[in-house]
Structure formats: structure tokens, C-alpha cells
Amino acid sequence: MEHLLNGRFGRVIISSYSYSPLKYGSKSSFRRGICSMWGGRALDRSRPLLKSQYQQQRREYGILVLRALRGVLKIRYLLLGGAVGGGVTLQKKYQDWKDGLPDMKWLDDVMPDNERWQEWRGSLIQLRDNVKDNIQIDPRLKAMTELKYREFRNWFDQRLDDAIAAADQSNNQLPPAVNGAFTRLSEFVERLYSDTKKEIAEKSLVHARPFMQDNNNRKESQARLDALQDEVIQTQIKYQRELERLERENKELRKQNLLLKQGRKPPTRQVKRSLIDMYSEVLDELADYDTSAYNLSDQLPRVVVVGDQSSGKTSVLEMVAQARIFPRGAGEMMTRAPVKVTLSEGPYHIAQFRDSNREFDLTKESDLAELRREIELRMRNSVRGGKTVSNEVISMTVKGPGIQRMVLVDLPGIISTVTTDMAADTREAIKTMTQAYMNNPNAIILCIQDGSVDAERSNVTNLVSQCDPSGKRTIFVLTKVDMAEENLADPNRIRKILQGKLFPMKALGYFAVVTGRGRKDDSIQTIKDYEENFFRNSKLFKEGRVMSAQVTTRNLSLAVADCFWKMVRETVEQQADAFKAMRFNLETEWKNNFPRLREQDRDELFERARTEILDEVVNLSQVSPRKWEDTLMDKLWEKVSGHVFEKIYLPAAQSGSHGTFNTTVDIKLKQWTDNGLPAKSVQSGWETLQTEFHHFMSKAAQAPGHDNIFDQLKEAVVTEAMKRHSWEDKASDVLRVIQLNILEDRTVTDKREWDSAVRFLESSVRDKLKHTEAILRDMFGPSTRERWMYWQYLTEEQSKRNAVKSEIDKILYADDKHPPLLSYDELTTIRKNIQHNNVDVDADFIREVWHQVYRQHFLKQSLVRAYDCRKSFYLYHQGAETECSDVVLFHRIQQMMKVTSNALRQQIMNREARRLDKEIKDVLDDYSQDNEKKEKLLTGRRVTLAEELKRVRQIQDKLEEFIQALNKEK
């Protein structure tokens, strides 16, 4: 027990007991027990106890422990008794609820038991079997159903085939009538099929009723019925699939029809390109690629059509293309630029420019006329700067049935004389252009010679013999043979020409053609018929001067195509290897010079620069309103401080009267607000916006990882956007009203505003005083100390000013409130006094010195007054007259600047920043379409190397793709 009392456990029990309710004893006795234990009669181990005292304490603690145990046991009995009593009560409530339920024994008489239920179910199953076995189908019904089914199937198949054929012939341009036909067809088929099924079912039921009692052939009839039903189901599934497919096609055709109505081109599937189209794309890529490592002389094969002017070369090309596609003129130069024509076979006879999606139907005369006008227009647009011919290539494609695949380039005709309507260098320009195309070692030269003129007048044959002396890639064509046969006295000359014995040039083959009768309106078929009829009846054949394989444009086309593709197969792989080596060299240079940078051409770099510039515009919205207003106030004060001092403050303060000061200030503030203040405020806001934007730009330029390749482009874009931007016109009118209301208020409401105005006055006067002292330092030269210490000297002008200044200082010392102007007597006195020192100056010189010296003197007095006005607010508030009118003036100006800055800040954040963002986007859009701008603003070897590498990869990829297709065709 002693251990229990002295330990912690004993204390816990006693503490628990102290919070339990007492049954025996009063509240005071409980408190006495606690106090006796913890307050005054606790065990004290520091001194010994008497035996009687020790026994008395043990009895008291024992009583307390027994009381605590009794309380705990009482709580247990209470809990156990409550639980038992609650359970008995719950059982009683449940029994009362159960006794209150209604009696459900009556259901036993209504619901059958399990045995009767199974008996009833069996009778139903037997009834179903009896009915099923007694049904029999009449054979006439089956025959009728099968006949109906076959008729329906044949009709539907025929209508479906017609619809599909109509859709295939629409060529992606479905008229509304076809869409309606598809819709009506689908609806009609579904309705007919549904009606047929219903009719079969009804007739089956009608014919089956008389035979339901007949059990002789029920199994056979049942089998036939099941087979017929299965066939109907399979047919239904089949035609349902067909209907779903037809509906999907109908929806797609409707979509294309809507696109056509809206003027949009429907999306087309990727069609496999022909071999000649792929080759033409390679040539187009090479046409724009001309560097020191690769020039026009190394390009892939093409057929170059050259000849004297009006020799018939364009007519030859038209016969090969089987269409009159070029503009024609009587003796006038019509071909002013190279025209590259890619010929290929196709189902429709059409022509199309490389940079256009429009297709010209060459079977229609109207489309032919528009095509000729378009070619002529492009030729004239390509000629600039007073030139007659141009090097700009016009690329087009001609497709049609029976056309030989090749690429031809029609060049301007070679001339002998330059007429007055041509540029002076036209002859040399044509000659240089022709030689450049013919000097390509892989070019097939189609040399056109007019057979109706003397051979001695030919210019083209000598030029061809210089470019291809061995004739390994030249094909000679003699045109206008009909006129030659009629006009020439010696037909043997034609034989010599076609045998290569007349002209000093060699060729792979010699051909004679007739390209028309001199009539512009003749069709290609008419010319072909005329050409065949001529050679059939010509003396050249009858006398054996010309071989049959050397005549007609058809034979010429076949020969040129064979020669063309033979040279293509021989050279294309060499070109691919050359570009592969060039690509390897460029990639090696990039890795050595820019190992950690990604290859980006000008377009990609421009998009990166666009993103960075627009990000800087977004940063404008992150500037806090407080910073905007502080910056605007500084900029506005910088703009108006000169006017405030020179036009308002100094004239009013130097008047010498308090009333005059306020009157002068009010008048000048009103004039200032009506005239220049709003415009200056708007200018301040615009310059602040520019300053903040340039601040973000410069901050981004100093950030780690900045790419300085964009700096020139960014600066140009921002500068151009700033030039285009203009502040809203109504902003000045709004500011004028606000500023006028603020400046008319002379009231300074509290001491805080008064102190702020005093500080603003002092800082402004100090700044102006520093500026004035700097001007005086320049006027009067170095001080005495500077002259002695640094060996500096005064100029003669500065010596005179110092002499005048000494006299002025005497006047101001005598009268510190001197008016701002010198009187005539004072001017005379100053001149006479300095003349004693051999200094002679005029009155204007004295006034100039006086102006700056007096300004310094006045500003110092203003600082003194401002210091005295720090404690004058209460006098001002009580209406007493003070010399602090300048403080009120600067308070009015300060309040005006605060309100103006707030209005400008709202204008910038709500309107001007977004308008500047839009203008920057417009400039970026303009620059993105201007390649010259991008080349000028994005410069350096990094850019040019990436551009060249991109082009080389494109050309190599197209070459390899073409080589793969060429090998497959072999």
C-alpha cells in the first residue's frame, strides 16, 4: 500500500477519483481530502515521522483508495445494467411490431403450389409443339416468294450499278441532282424491301392457315420454310451492307458538293505522281539552286529548244505538246522568257502552271485563249528595268493522251538586229541565255532551222556547233519543208541538210517537219493531217531524198523522248552522288562550327524571333500599376518642367506681388492646358511605353542563353511597329478636361499633401539650380583654385564675363529683392565700372550675363522660401497670408501629374499595349512574306549554311525518290 501511494500509479488513481462524483461526504470534505494530501499533509521524506503520525496517514490513504475502488465498481454496474435493460426493451419492441403485421394466409389459397405450377408449365410447352407441328406451307406460296425475291434482287443490282457508275463519272464535282438521286434511291430501296418482307409474311400466314390441321408433310414444309427464312435473312444482311456503303458514299458526295458550293476545293487523295512529274520537280529545285559548288552547267538533262526568231521553234513545241498553247505574233518577238514545259501522258488534255491550281482544258478554245493570255502576261511581268528579255523561268505542265514524256525549255529566238523598241543589250542577252542552257553537258539541244530561208542566213547553227562541236546531244529539225520544196530550185539542198552535209555542225539525228500552213487558227489535228498529206505526196519521198523515219513531228517526238530518257538514266545517279558528297561536306562544316545548335533556316529562325518578340509584348502586362505611374510621372515632368519654370513659375514669382502671382499662374495654366499640355502628356505616355518595351528587350538580350542572331530583326520589327503606332485621338480631349479641373483646384487638404508639394518644389528648384550653375561654369571658366591647381586659363570672353559678374554681384548684394531686369542706369554703371579695367562690352553682353546670374540668385532664394514654408501649412489652412504661393502652384502641378499618369496608365494597359501587340504582329506578317527583308535581317554563316544544307537535302531526297521510281519502271 505504501508503494502504491508513493508511486505514480497511486497518484493517477487519486487524480481520477478527484474528478468522480461523491456519494458520501460533502463537497467541502472532498476538498479537504485533496488539500490534506497535496496541499499541507503530503508525505515529506526530508524529515522523519512519528509512529502515530505515520499510522494515521496510512489509515487516511487506505480510506481514500477504498472509496475510489467503490466508485469504479459502481460505474461498471451502471453500464452493465443499462446494456441488459436496453436489450430487453429492444426485444419487446420487435415483438410488438411483429404482432401488428396483417395475416397473409389468404395467399396460400390463391397461389398454386410447386406441383400445380410444373403441371401448368408442361401443358403450355405441349401446346406450342402441337401448333408448330400442324403448320404447313403451300408450295405455290414458296414459288411465288422465290420469284418475287429474284425480281427484287435483279432490280436492285441494276439500280445499284447505275448509281455507282454515275458517281464514278462525276469526277469530284457532283451536281445536286445526283445527290438527290442517291437519297431517293436509298429511301426507295429501304421502303420496297420493307414492303416486300411484310407482303411475304402476310401471304405466308394466309396460305398457312388452311393447312394447319394437316400433319402429313409438316416436316418437309417446316424445312422449306426454315430454308426460305434463312435465305431472306442472308439477303437482308447483304443488301443492308450495300445500303450502308451507299449511304457512306452519299454522305461523302454531299460533303464535296457543299465544299464546291462554298468555293473550297474538296480534299483529294494522294495520287501517285508520274515519273516525268517527279523529274520536273527535281529540275524546279535545281533551277533556283546556283552556288559556287554547283551551277547551271551541271544540271540534269532537259530538251532546250533553240532557233532563230520566227524559225518555227514554238510551233514545233506546240506540235509535240499537241496544243496551240503559246502566244503568236507576225514577226514580233513573243517569247521573252524561258518557258519550261513538262510533258506527260494523262487521260485528259490539260495544262497547269506550277504555282497555280487552275487547270486549263486544252480541248476548249476559250481555255486555250486564256492560257495564251496568261503566258503572255507572265512574260511581260518578268521583264523589268527596261529589259526586253528575262531569265525568270515560267514553269508549266501539259498532260494528254499519247504525249511523250519529257521536259522542254523554249528560249527566246536568236536575233541579228536590235530594233528601236528593244533594249540595247537584247541581242547579247539572248545569246548569253541560250549559251548558258546549251552549255549544260546534259542538255539535249533541239536546233530549229527555217527551211524556207537560205542556209547562209542561219545564226543558230554556228552557236550550236560552238556549244556541242561533236553533236552528241544535238537533234536538228528543219521546219517549213513545204515552203522549201516549193521555193528552192535545187531540192538536193534539203537532202544535204538532212544528211548533215550542208551546215557546219553535227547532230544525232536530222528531221523534217511541217508545223502549219501559216494560219493562226488551224488546230493541231488540221496541221497533222496537212503534214502527213504533204509528206505522202512530196517529191522528196518519191525521189528518195528523204527517209520516212526523218519526217513528221510524231517521229521527232519519239526520237527526242528516247534520247532524253537515255541521258536521264546515264546522268541522274551521278548527280545524286554529287549532292550526297555536297551534303556530307556541309554537315561536317556545321558540326565543326555549330556543334550545339540545331540547323534552322531563315523561316524557322524568323518564327523563333516572332515568338520571342510577342513574349516581350506580353511582359508589358506584368508591369505593376505603381511602376507605370511612377515612370509616367518622371517622363511627364521631364517633358513639362522647362515650360513650368520658364513660362509659368519664374514670370509669376518675379512679379513681386502675391495677388499678381496667383492671377498670372491661373492665366498661364489655362493657356497651357488648352494648347500644349495634353499633347505633351500623350507624348510622354507613348515614350514611356517605348522605354518599357525596350527595357524588356534589352533585359532579354542580357539573359543567359540569349541568341544574338535575332537582335537585328527584333530591332527592325519594333522600330517599324513604333512608326506605325499612333495614340488614340480622343485621348488628348479626355486629358484636357481632367487636367483643367485639377489645375483649377488651389486647395491643399492636409499636411501630408503640403509636405509632398514642398519636397517636389525643393527637388525641382535644386535640379534647375544645378543646370544653371553648369551653364555659369561654362560661361565664366575655371575658378581661381582650378587655375592655380590645374594650370587652366580663362579665355578673353570668360574674362569679360567675370568682370561683368563682379559688378552684378554688387548690385544683388545691395538689393537681394532686385527685379528681374536691369535698369538703364544700372547698365551704364556696369559698363563704366568695367571700363576702368580696360573691358569694353555692350548692353546685350551685360544682359546675357545678368540673366544667368540673376536666375541663380532667384533659385537660391526660392530654396530658402521653400524651407521656410515647411511649417506654414497651419497658417495657410487658417487663411493667413503667406509667401508660399509657389508651394500651392507645385501642389496643383503635382496633383495634375498624378491624375494624368493614372489616366495614361489605364490607357496603356487597356488599349495601347494591345494595339502595339497587333501592330507588331502585322509587321511580323509583312516581314514573313518578304524574303529580302529576312535575308537582310537574318545574316551570318550560320544562316546561309543552314539554308544551303536544307536545299541540298531537299534536292537529294527528290533525286533519290526519282531514282527509285526510275529503277522500278525499268
mmCIF file with all atom_site columns, N, CA and C in Angstrom, residues 522-549:
data_model
loop_
_atom_site.group_PDB
_atom_site.id
_atom_site.type_symbol
_atom_site.label_atom_id
_atom_site.label_alt_id
_atom_site.label_comp_id
_atom_site.label_asym_id
_atom_site.label_entity_id
_atom_site.label_seq_id
_atom_site.pdbx_PDB_ins_code
_atom_site.Cartn_x
_atom_site.Cartn_y
_atom_site.Cartn_z
_atom_site.occupancy
_atom_site.B_iso_or_equiv
_atom_site.pdbx_formal_charge
_atom_site.auth_seq_id
_atom_site.auth_comp_id
_atom_site.auth_asym_id
_atom_site.auth_atom_id
_atom_site.pdbx_PDB_model_num
ATOM 1  N N  . ASP A 1 522 ? -5.542 27.369 -137.278 1.00 0.00 ? 522 ASP A N  1
ATOM 2  C CA . ASP A 1 522 ? -5.530 25.926 -137.554 1.00 0.00 ? 522 ASP A CA 1
ATOM 3  C C  . ASP A 1 522 ? -5.329 25.163 -136.256 1.00 0.00 ? 522 ASP A C  1
ATOM 4  N N  . SER A 1 523 ? -6.065 24.074 -136.125 1.00 0.00 ? 523 SER A N  1
ATOM 5  C CA . SER A 1 523 ? -5.909 23.219 -134.951 1.00 0.00 ? 523 SER A CA 1
ATOM 6  C C  . SER A 1 523 ? -4.738 22.280 -135.147 1.00 0.00 ? 523 SER A C  1
ATOM 7  N N  . ILE A 1 524 ? -4.347 21.599 -134.085 1.00 0.00 ? 524 ILE A N  1
ATOM 8  C CA . ILE A 1 524 ? -3.236 20.649 -134.142 1.00 0.00 ? 524 ILE A CA 1
ATOM 9  C C  . ILE A 1 524 ? -3.581 19.494 -135.066 1.00 0.00 ? 524 ILE A C  1
ATOM 10 N N  . GLN A 1 525 ? -4.801 19.019 -135.002 1.00 0.00 ? 525 GLN A N  1
ATOM 11 C CA . GLN A 1 525 ? -5.183 17.903 -135.864 1.00 0.00 ? 525 GLN A CA 1
ATOM 12 C C  . GLN A 1 525 ? -5.154 18.308 -137.333 1.00 0.00 ? 525 GLN A C  1
ATOM 13 N N  . THR A 1 526 ? -5.575 19.536 -137.626 1.00 0.00 ? 526 THR A N  1
ATOM 14 C CA . THR A 1 526 ? -5.515 20.024 -139.007 1.00 0.00 ? 526 THR A CA 1
ATOM 15 C C  . THR A 1 526 ? -4.084 20.084 -139.504 1.00 0.00 ? 526 THR A C  1
ATOM 16 N N  . ILE A 1 527 ? -3.179 20.541 -138.639 1.00 0.00 ? 527 ILE A N  1
ATOM 17 C CA . ILE A 1 527 ? -1.768 20.617 -139.026 1.00 0.00 ? 527 ILE A CA 1
ATOM 18 C C  . ILE A 1 527 ? -1.199 19.218 -139.222 1.00 0.00 ? 527 ILE A C  1
ATOM 19 N N  . LYS A 1 528 ? -1.564 18.276 -138.375 1.00 0.00 ? 528 LYS A N  1
ATOM 20 C CA . LYS A 1 528 ? -1.081 16.904 -138.520 1.00 0.00 ? 528 LYS A CA 1
ATOM 21 C C  . LYS A 1 528 ? -1.547 16.303 -139.852 1.00 0.00 ? 528 LYS A C  1
ATOM 22 N N  . ASP A 1 529 ? -2.821 16.506 -140.151 1.00 0.00 ? 529 ASP A N  1
ATOM 23 C CA . ASP A 1 529 ? -3.336 15.976 -141.412 1.00 0.00 ? 529 ASP A CA 1
ATOM 24 C C  . ASP A 1 529 ? -2.621 16.601 -142.604 1.00 0.00 ? 529 ASP A C  1
ATOM 25 N N  . TYR A 1 530 ? -2.402 17.899 -142.499 1.00 0.00 ? 530 TYR A N  1
ATOM 26 C CA . TYR A 1 530 ? -1.706 18.579 -143.602 1.00 0.00 ? 530 TYR A CA 1
ATOM 27 C C  . TYR A 1 530 ? -0.276 18.061 -143.730 1.00 0.00 ? 530 TYR A C  1
ATOM 28 N N  . GLU A 1 531 ? 0.404  17.851 -142.561 1.00 0.00 ? 531 GLU A N  1
ATOM 29 C CA . GLU A 1 531 ? 1.780  17.370 -142.590 1.00 0.00 ? 531 GLU A CA 1
ATOM 30 C C  . GLU A 1 531 ? 1.858  15.970 -143.192 1.00 0.00 ? 531 GLU A C  1
ATOM 31 N N  . GLU A 1 532 ? 0.993  15.064 -142.813 1.00 0.00 ? 532 GLU A N  1
ATOM 32 C CA . GLU A 1 532 ? 1.004  13.702 -143.343 1.00 0.00 ? 532 GLU A CA 1
ATOM 33 C C  . GLU A 1 532 ? 0.663  13.690 -144.835 1.00 0.00 ? 532 GLU A C  1
ATOM 34 N N  . ASN A 1 533 ? -0.291 14.497 -145.228 1.00 0.00 ? 533 ASN A N  1
ATOM 35 C CA . ASN A 1 533 ? -0.667 14.557 -146.630 1.00 0.00 ? 533 ASN A CA 1
ATOM 36 C C  . ASN A 1 533 ? 0.470  15.111 -147.476 1.00 0.00 ? 533 ASN A C  1
ATOM 37 N N  . PHE A 1 534 ? 1.189  16.116 -146.905 1.00 0.00 ? 534 PHE A N  1
ATOM 38 C CA . PHE A 1 534 ? 2.294  16.691 -147.667 1.00 0.00 ? 534 PHE A CA 1
ATOM 39 C C  . PHE A 1 534 ? 3.392  15.663 -147.891 1.00 0.00 ? 534 PHE A C  1
ATOM 40 N N  . PHE A 1 535 ? 3.837  15.002 -146.851 1.00 0.00 ? 535 PHE A N  1
ATOM 41 C CA . PHE A 1 535 ? 4.933  14.050 -147.000 1.00 0.00 ? 535 PHE A CA 1
ATOM 42 C C  . PHE A 1 535 ? 4.508  12.822 -147.815 1.00 0.00 ? 535 PHE A C  1
ATOM 43 N N  . ARG A 1 536 ? 3.205  12.512 -147.808 1.00 0.00 ? 536 ARG A N  1
ATOM 44 C CA . ARG A 1 536 ? 2.748  11.381 -148.605 1.00 0.00 ? 536 ARG A CA 1
ATOM 45 C C  . ARG A 1 536 ? 2.853  11.687 -150.099 1.00 0.00 ? 536 ARG A C  1
ATOM 46 N N  . ASN A 1 537 ? 2.639  12.960 -150.443 1.00 0.00 ? 537 ASN A N  1
ATOM 47 C CA . ASN A 1 537 ? 2.656  13.353 -151.855 1.00 0.00 ? 537 ASN A CA 1
ATOM 48 C C  . ASN A 1 537 ? 3.914  14.118 -152.234 1.00 0.00 ? 537 ASN A C  1
ATOM 49 N N  . SER A 1 538 ? 4.881  14.254 -151.338 1.00 0.00 ? 538 SER A N  1
ATOM 50 C CA . SER A 1 538 ? 6.059  15.070 -151.609 1.00 0.00 ? 538 SER A CA 1
ATOM 51 C C  . SER A 1 538 ? 7.016  14.375 -152.582 1.00 0.00 ? 538 SER A C  1
ATOM 52 N N  . LYS A 1 539 ? 7.690  15.211 -153.408 1.00 0.00 ? 539 LYS A N  1
ATOM 53 C CA . LYS A 1 539 ? 8.696  14.697 -154.327 1.00 0.00 ? 539 LYS A CA 1
ATOM 54 C C  . LYS A 1 539 ? 9.921  14.178 -153.571 1.00 0.00 ? 539 LYS A C  1
ATOM 55 N N  . LEU A 1 540 ? 10.105 14.669 -152.339 1.00 0.00 ? 540 LEU A N  1
ATOM 56 C CA . LEU A 1 540 ? 11.280 14.250 -151.575 1.00 0.00 ? 540 LEU A CA 1
ATOM 57 C C  . LEU A 1 540 ? 11.246 12.748 -151.319 1.00 0.00 ? 540 LEU A C  1
ATOM 58 N N  . PHE A 1 541 ? 10.044 12.210 -151.057 1.00 0.00 ? 541 PHE A N  1
ATOM 59 C CA . PHE A 1 541 ? 9.922  10.766 -150.836 1.00 0.00 ? 541 PHE A CA 1
ATOM 60 C C  . PHE A 1 541 ? 9.997  9.997  -152.149 1.00 0.00 ? 541 PHE A C  1
ATOM 61 N N  . LYS A 1 542 ? 9.298  10.562 -153.129 1.00 0.00 ? 542 LYS A N  1
ATOM 62 C CA . LYS A 1 542 ? 9.227  9.843  -154.399 1.00 0.00 ? 542 LYS A CA 1
ATOM 63 C C  . LYS A 1 542 ? 10.591 9.719  -155.049 1.00 0.00 ? 542 LYS A C  1
ATOM 64 N N  . GLU A 1 543 ? 11.409 10.723 -154.867 1.00 0.00 ? 543 GLU A N  1
ATOM 65 C CA . GLU A 1 543 ? 12.732 10.690 -155.480 1.00 0.00 ? 543 GLU A CA 1
ATOM 66 C C  . GLU A 1 543 ? 13.780 10.105 -154.538 1.00 0.00 ? 543 GLU A C  1
ATOM 67 N N  . GLY A 1 544 ? 13.384 9.703  -153.331 1.00 0.00 ? 544 GLY A N  1
ATOM 68 C CA . GLY A 1 544 ? 14.294 9.045  -152.409 1.00 0.00 ? 544 GLY A CA 1
ATOM 69 C C  . GLY A 1 544 ? 15.292 9.949  -151.731 1.00 0.00 ? 544 GLY A C  1
ATOM 70 N N  . ARG A 1 545 ? 14.963 11.244 -151.635 1.00 0.00 ? 545 ARG A N  1
ATOM 71 C CA . ARG A 1 545 ? 15.907 12.167 -150.996 1.00 0.00 ? 545 ARG A CA 1
ATOM 72 C C  . ARG A 1 545 ? 15.764 12.165 -149.460 1.00 0.00 ? 545 ARG A C  1
ATOM 73 N N  . VAL A 1 546 ? 14.616 11.770 -148.979 1.00 0.00 ? 546 VAL A N  1
ATOM 74 C CA . VAL A 1 546 ? 14.351 11.797 -147.533 1.00 0.00 ? 546 VAL A CA 1
ATOM 75 C C  . VAL A 1 546 ? 13.838 10.423 -147.115 1.00 0.00 ? 546 VAL A C  1
ATOM 76 N N  . MET A 1 547 ? 14.351 9.923  -145.968 1.00 0.00 ? 547 MET A N  1
ATOM 77 C CA . MET A 1 547 ? 13.887 8.662  -145.405 1.00 0.00 ? 547 MET A CA 1
ATOM 78 C C  . MET A 1 547 ? 12.600 8.894  -144.618 1.00 0.00 ? 547 MET A C  1
ATOM 79 N N  . SER A 1 548 ? 11.749 7.918  -144.568 1.00 0.00 ? 548 SER A N  1
ATOM 80 C CA . SER A 1 548 ? 10.456 8.076  -143.883 1.00 0.00 ? 548 SER A CA 1
ATOM 81 C C  . SER A 1 548 ? 10.602 8.273  -142.387 1.00 0.00 ? 548 SER A C  1
ATOM 82 N N  . ALA A 1 549 ? 11.686 7.763  -141.781 1.00 0.00 ? 549 ALA A N  1
ATOM 83 C CA . ALA A 1 549 ? 11.876 7.930  -140.331 1.00 0.00 ? 549 ALA A CA 1
ATOM 84 C C  . ALA A 1 549 ? 12.337 9.325  -139.967 1.00 0.00 ? 549 ALA A C  1
#
